[in-house]
Structures are given as C-alpha cells and as structure tokens.
mmCIF file of C-alpha atoms in Angstrom:
data_model
loop_
_atom_site.group_PDB
_atom_site.id
_atom_site.type_symbol
_atom_site.label_atom_id
_atom_site.label_comp_id
_atom_site.label_asym_id
_atom_site.label_seq_id
_atom_site.Cartn_x
_atom_site.Cartn_y
_atom_site.Cartn_z
ATOM 1 C CA MET C 239 13.385 14.826 -11.424
ATOM 2 C CA THR C 240 12.288 13.251 -14.678
ATOM 3 C CA PHE C 241 10.443 9.978 -15.228
ATOM 4 C CA GLY C 242 13.589 8.144 -16.358
ATOM 5 C CA ALA C 243 15.741 9.583 -13.577
ATOM 6 C CA ALA C 244 13.186 8.495 -10.975
ATOM 7 C CA ILE C 245 13.172 4.922 -12.298
ATOM 8 C CA LYS C 246 16.974 4.853 -12.361
ATOM 9 C CA SER C 247 17.155 6.272 -8.835
ATOM 10 C CA GLY C 248 14.568 3.787 -7.570
ATOM 11 C CA PHE C 249 16.585 0.825 -8.797
ATOM 12 C CA THR C 250 19.993 2.347 -7.977
ATOM 13 C CA LYS C 251 18.894 2.748 -4.368
ATOM 14 C CA TYR C 252 17.201 -0.683 -4.473
ATOM 15 C CA ALA C 253 17.259 -1.322 -0.727
ATOM 16 C CA THR C 254 18.402 2.048 0.641
ATOM 17 C CA PHE C 255 16.156 2.938 3.558
ATOM 18 C CA SER C 256 18.202 5.923 4.739
ATOM 19 C CA GLY C 257 18.109 9.426 3.365
ATOM 20 C CA ARG C 258 15.305 11.329 1.707
ATOM 21 C CA ALA C 259 13.333 11.130 -1.558
ATOM 22 C CA ALA C 260 11.590 14.074 -3.187
ATOM 23 C CA ARG C 261 7.915 13.943 -4.113
ATOM 24 C CA SER C 262 8.724 13.872 -7.825
ATOM 25 C CA GLU C 263 11.024 10.875 -7.386
ATOM 26 C CA TYR C 264 8.372 8.926 -5.497
ATOM 27 C CA TRP C 265 5.405 9.730 -7.752
ATOM 28 C CA TRP C 266 7.291 9.191 -11.030
ATOM 29 C CA PHE C 267 8.401 5.775 -9.739
ATOM 30 C CA PHE C 268 4.834 5.087 -8.624
ATOM 31 C CA LEU C 269 3.634 5.874 -12.171
ATOM 32 C CA PHE C 270 6.265 3.445 -13.504
ATOM 33 C CA LEU C 271 4.926 0.757 -11.137
ATOM 34 C CA LEU C 272 1.357 1.419 -12.216
ATOM 35 C CA LEU C 273 2.194 1.280 -15.925
ATOM 36 C CA GLY C 274 4.465 -1.753 -15.465
ATOM 37 C CA ASN C 275 1.754 -3.674 -13.621
ATOM 38 C CA MET C 276 -0.792 -2.818 -16.297
ATOM 39 C CA ILE C 277 1.522 -3.926 -19.111
ATOM 40 C CA ALA C 278 2.482 -7.129 -17.278
ATOM 41 C CA GLY C 279 -1.207 -7.867 -16.681
ATOM 42 C CA VAL C 280 -2.025 -7.375 -20.367
ATOM 43 C CA VAL C 281 0.876 -9.651 -21.373
ATOM 44 C CA ASP C 282 -0.267 -12.260 -18.836
ATOM 45 C CA PHE C 283 -3.793 -12.143 -20.201
ATOM 46 C CA ALA C 284 -2.630 -12.289 -23.829
ATOM 47 C CA LEU C 285 -0.426 -15.318 -23.208
ATOM 48 C CA PHE C 286 -2.176 -17.172 -20.383
ATOM 49 C CA GLY C 287 -5.645 -15.648 -20.048
ATOM 50 C CA SER C 288 -9.069 -16.992 -20.645
ATOM 51 C CA SER C 289 -12.441 -15.345 -20.836
ATOM 52 C CA VAL C 290 -15.979 -16.555 -20.380
ATOM 53 C CA THR C 291 -18.883 -14.774 -22.035
ATOM 54 C CA THR C 292 -22.357 -15.250 -20.642
ATOM 55 C CA SER C 293 -25.278 -13.704 -22.454
ATOM 56 C CA THR C 294 -28.992 -13.481 -21.879
ATOM 57 C CA ASP C 295 -31.724 -11.719 -23.794
ATOM 58 C CA THR C 296 -31.029 -8.447 -21.982
ATOM 59 C CA SER C 297 -27.354 -8.478 -21.002
ATOM 60 C CA VAL C 298 -23.896 -9.769 -21.749
ATOM 61 C CA ALA C 299 -21.288 -10.496 -19.064
ATOM 62 C CA ILE C 300 -17.625 -11.093 -19.800
ATOM 63 C CA GLN C 301 -15.350 -12.538 -17.151
ATOM 64 C CA ALA C 302 -11.605 -12.472 -17.779
ATOM 65 C CA GLN C 303 -9.010 -14.403 -15.822
ATOM 66 C CA SER C 304 -5.234 -14.597 -16.072
ATOM 67 C CA ASP C 305 -2.868 -16.887 -14.219
ATOM 68 C CA GLY C 306 0.317 -15.695 -15.917
ATOM 69 C CA PRO C 307 3.591 -15.060 -14.110
ATOM 70 C CA PHE C 308 4.636 -11.666 -15.500
ATOM 71 C CA ALA C 309 2.603 -9.423 -13.171
ATOM 72 C CA ALA C 310 3.729 -11.451 -10.158
ATOM 73 C CA ILE C 311 7.388 -11.317 -11.218
ATOM 74 C CA PHE C 312 7.154 -7.558 -11.806
ATOM 75 C CA ALA C 313 5.520 -7.048 -8.395
ATOM 76 C CA LEU C 314 8.180 -9.131 -6.643
ATOM 77 C CA ALA C 315 11.016 -7.352 -8.457
ATOM 78 C CA THR C 316 9.707 -3.896 -7.541
ATOM 79 C CA PHE C 317 8.440 -4.526 -3.994
ATOM 80 C CA ILE C 318 11.691 -3.682 -2.159
ATOM 81 C CA PRO C 319 12.506 -0.588 -4.275
ATOM 82 C CA HIS C 320 8.961 0.720 -3.781
ATOM 83 C CA LEU C 321 9.117 0.100 -0.033
ATOM 84 C CA ALA C 322 12.548 1.765 0.225
ATOM 85 C CA LEU C 323 11.413 4.752 -1.825
ATOM 86 C CA GLY C 324 8.282 5.161 0.297
ATOM 87 C CA TRP C 325 10.457 4.930 3.404
ATOM 88 C CA ARG C 326 12.733 7.702 2.114
ATOM 89 C CA ARG C 327 9.692 9.757 1.058
ATOM 90 C CA MET C 328 8.395 9.600 4.634
ATOM 91 C CA HIS C 329 11.822 10.762 5.808
ATOM 92 C CA ASP C 330 11.621 13.710 3.414
ATOM 93 C CA SER C 331 8.376 14.879 5.012
ATOM 94 C CA GLY C 332 9.906 14.532 8.488
ATOM 95 C CA ARG C 333 8.338 11.210 9.509
ATOM 96 C CA SER C 334 9.801 7.831 10.305
ATOM 97 C CA GLY C 335 9.540 5.250 7.547
ATOM 98 C CA LEU C 336 7.670 3.026 9.988
ATOM 99 C CA TYR C 337 4.592 5.159 9.311
ATOM 100 C CA LEU C 338 4.225 3.208 6.048
ATOM 101 C CA PHE C 339 3.142 0.230 8.155
ATOM 102 C CA PHE C 340 0.400 2.221 9.907
ATOM 103 C CA PRO C 341 -2.519 0.575 8.012
ATOM 104 C CA PHE C 342 -1.087 -2.908 8.550
ATOM 105 C CA LEU C 343 -0.567 -2.311 12.276
ATOM 106 C CA ILE C 344 -4.056 -0.837 12.703
ATOM 107 C CA THR C 345 -5.607 -3.842 10.952
ATOM 108 C CA LEU C 346 -3.515 -6.323 12.931
ATOM 109 C CA GLY C 347 -4.381 -4.626 16.221
ATOM 110 C CA VAL C 348 -8.084 -4.432 15.444
ATOM 111 C CA LEU C 349 -8.312 -8.057 14.372
ATOM 112 C CA THR C 350 -6.384 -9.152 17.460
ATOM 113 C CA VAL C 351 -8.646 -7.214 19.836
ATOM 114 C CA LEU C 352 -11.805 -8.472 18.128
ATOM 115 C CA ALA C 353 -10.541 -12.070 18.186
ATOM 116 C CA ILE C 354 -9.667 -11.827 21.885
ATOM 117 C CA ASP C 355 -13.040 -10.231 22.618
ATOM 118 C CA ALA C 356 -14.889 -12.944 20.707
ATOM 119 C CA GLY C 357 -12.918 -15.621 22.538
ATOM 120 C CA MET C 358 -13.547 -14.064 25.950
ATOM 121 C CA THR C 359 -17.259 -13.666 25.209
ATOM 122 C CA SER C 360 -17.470 -17.274 24.128
ATOM 123 C CA LEU C 361 -15.609 -18.373 27.245
ATOM 124 C CA LEU C 362 -17.678 -16.271 29.667
ATOM 125 C CA PHE C 363 -21.127 -16.535 28.106
ATOM 126 C CA GLY C 364 -20.891 -19.827 26.244
ATOM 127 C CA GLY C 365 -21.490 -18.136 22.912
ATOM 128 C CA THR C 366 -22.276 -14.669 21.695
ATOM 129 C CA GLY C 367 -23.893 -12.886 24.602
ATOM 130 C CA PRO C 368 -25.392 -9.406 24.817
ATOM 131 C CA PHE C 369 -21.997 -7.903 25.660
ATOM 132 C CA TYR C 370 -20.537 -9.194 22.422
ATOM 133 C CA SER C 371 -23.318 -7.863 20.263
ATOM 134 C CA SER C 372 -23.413 -4.306 21.642
ATOM 135 C CA ILE C 373 -19.943 -3.253 22.786
ATOM 136 C CA THR C 374 -18.078 -5.268 20.193
ATOM 137 C CA GLY C 375 -20.365 -3.968 17.456
ATOM 138 C CA ILE C 376 -19.486 -0.390 18.363
ATOM 139 C CA LEU C 377 -15.792 -1.279 18.574
ATOM 140 C CA ALA C 378 -16.007 -3.048 15.223
ATOM 141 C CA LEU C 379 -17.548 0.024 13.571
ATOM 142 C CA ILE C 380 -14.800 2.251 14.966
ATOM 143 C CA ALA C 381 -12.192 -0.300 13.899
ATOM 144 C CA ILE C 382 -13.574 -0.519 10.367
ATOM 145 C CA PHE C 383 -13.519 3.274 10.160
ATOM 146 C CA LEU C 384 -9.855 3.314 11.284
ATOM 147 C CA MET C 385 -8.926 0.558 8.836
ATOM 148 C CA ILE C 386 -10.530 2.516 5.982
ATOM 149 C CA LEU C 387 -8.982 5.814 7.089
ATOM 150 C CA SER C 388 -5.408 4.579 7.699
ATOM 151 C CA PRO C 389 -4.332 4.073 4.036
ATOM 152 C CA PHE C 390 -5.599 7.571 3.251
ATOM 153 C CA MET C 391 -3.461 8.924 6.097
ATOM 154 C CA VAL C 392 -0.380 7.295 4.562
ATOM 155 C CA LEU C 393 -1.330 8.699 1.151
ATOM 156 C CA TYR C 394 -1.682 12.143 2.742
ATOM 157 C CA TRP C 395 1.757 11.825 4.370
ATOM 158 C CA LEU C 396 3.318 10.758 1.060
ATOM 159 C CA THR C 397 1.944 13.886 -0.635
ATOM 160 C CA ARG C 398 3.286 16.330 1.954
ATOM 161 C CA PRO C 399 5.975 18.760 0.817
ATOM 162 C CA SER C 400 9.613 18.275 1.735
ATOM 163 C CA GLN C 401 10.863 19.734 4.972
ATOM 164 C CA PRO C 402 13.100 22.647 4.025
ATOM 165 C CA GLY C 403 16.756 22.318 4.916
ATOM 166 C CA THR C 404 18.312 19.361 6.650
ATOM 167 C CA ASN C 405 16.171 17.210 8.934
ATOM 168 C CA ASP C 406 17.010 14.138 11.055
ATOM 169 C CA TYR C 407 17.215 12.004 7.908
ATOM 170 C CA GLY C 408 19.550 14.117 5.795
ATOM 171 C CA PRO C 409 19.628 17.109 3.471
ATOM 172 C CA ASN C 410 16.656 18.136 1.364
ATOM 173 C CA PRO C 411 17.040 16.390 -2.034
ATOM 174 C CA ALA C 412 15.706 19.466 -3.855
ATOM 175 C CA GLU C 413 18.412 21.647 -2.285
ATOM 176 C CA VAL C 414 21.336 19.266 -2.888
ATOM 177 C CA THR C 415 23.469 20.076 -5.918
ATOM 178 C CA THR C 416 25.331 17.241 -7.581
#
C-alpha cells in the first residue's frame, strides 16, 4: 500500500473497528499523522507562538510556546481514524483491538492499587507507617516498570507480521484481491 492509499483508507474507514489492516497501511498513516502534527505545530507557532530568549555570559536559552488551534484540531480530527486503524492492525496480528488499551489499563490499575494502599495505611497507622514505605515501595517500582514496559508491548504487537490466511477478524488484507 502506498502513502496516499493508506491516508485514503484511513479516512474512508474513519470509524471501522472490524476487519484487518496491513502493517504498511498502519505505518504509512502513522507517518501522515506525525508529519501532519509537525506541520500543524509549525503553523501554530508561526501564527500564535512566542519565544523568550535568556542569555548569560556562557549560555543562551530559547523557550518557545504556542497556543494555536491547528495542532489540536488536527489531533481531534485524526484520533478516531488512528484508533480504528490501530484496532484493525491488532486484528491483523491475531489480537483483540482491546490490547491497544493495555498501557492505559495498567496505569489505571496501578494508580488505583497505590491509592487504596495509601488510604489503608493512613487509616490503619495514622500516616505513612513502615508497611507503606517498604511493601508499597517495592510495588511502586514494579508498577513503574510495568507502566514503562506496556507501551513498548503495544508497539511490538503493532509491528508483528500479519497472520497468514483468514483469522477470526477476516481475510488477510495482503492476500485479498480487489
């Protein structure tokens, strides 16, 4: 699939969460999103941006800021197509599209457990007791590791080759003739 065909397919199947999407379709559309966000950010900065330059005898620091609407509009317009395409890409590698939410669910679960643990420790010990500092510290380290690892797992799943033949989600897009 070409760059243009991937963009057309991404917007044609705007909210289609069924079926499969080949690796080329997903990654060409991802490149379009990356380039589109960069261009929208440059336009935002050119029209609405400001910069502050701070200099000393030994260094110069430049801080740029943009509050323009173009990057936000582009992100909102492409959120659903990107989600749907990622969903179909997961289907193509034989996984449920729900696996895209793996990092979010890990983070939500970890924060919930840590909040409950902190609340229980406060309730039982009247503050942060020794239990909170040792066990929760170990749990927090494991949780941070999982939260860092989970997006890389999704990236790994998105790069997996297509399952040959038909799977539970439909025929292989590379093998379908139009």
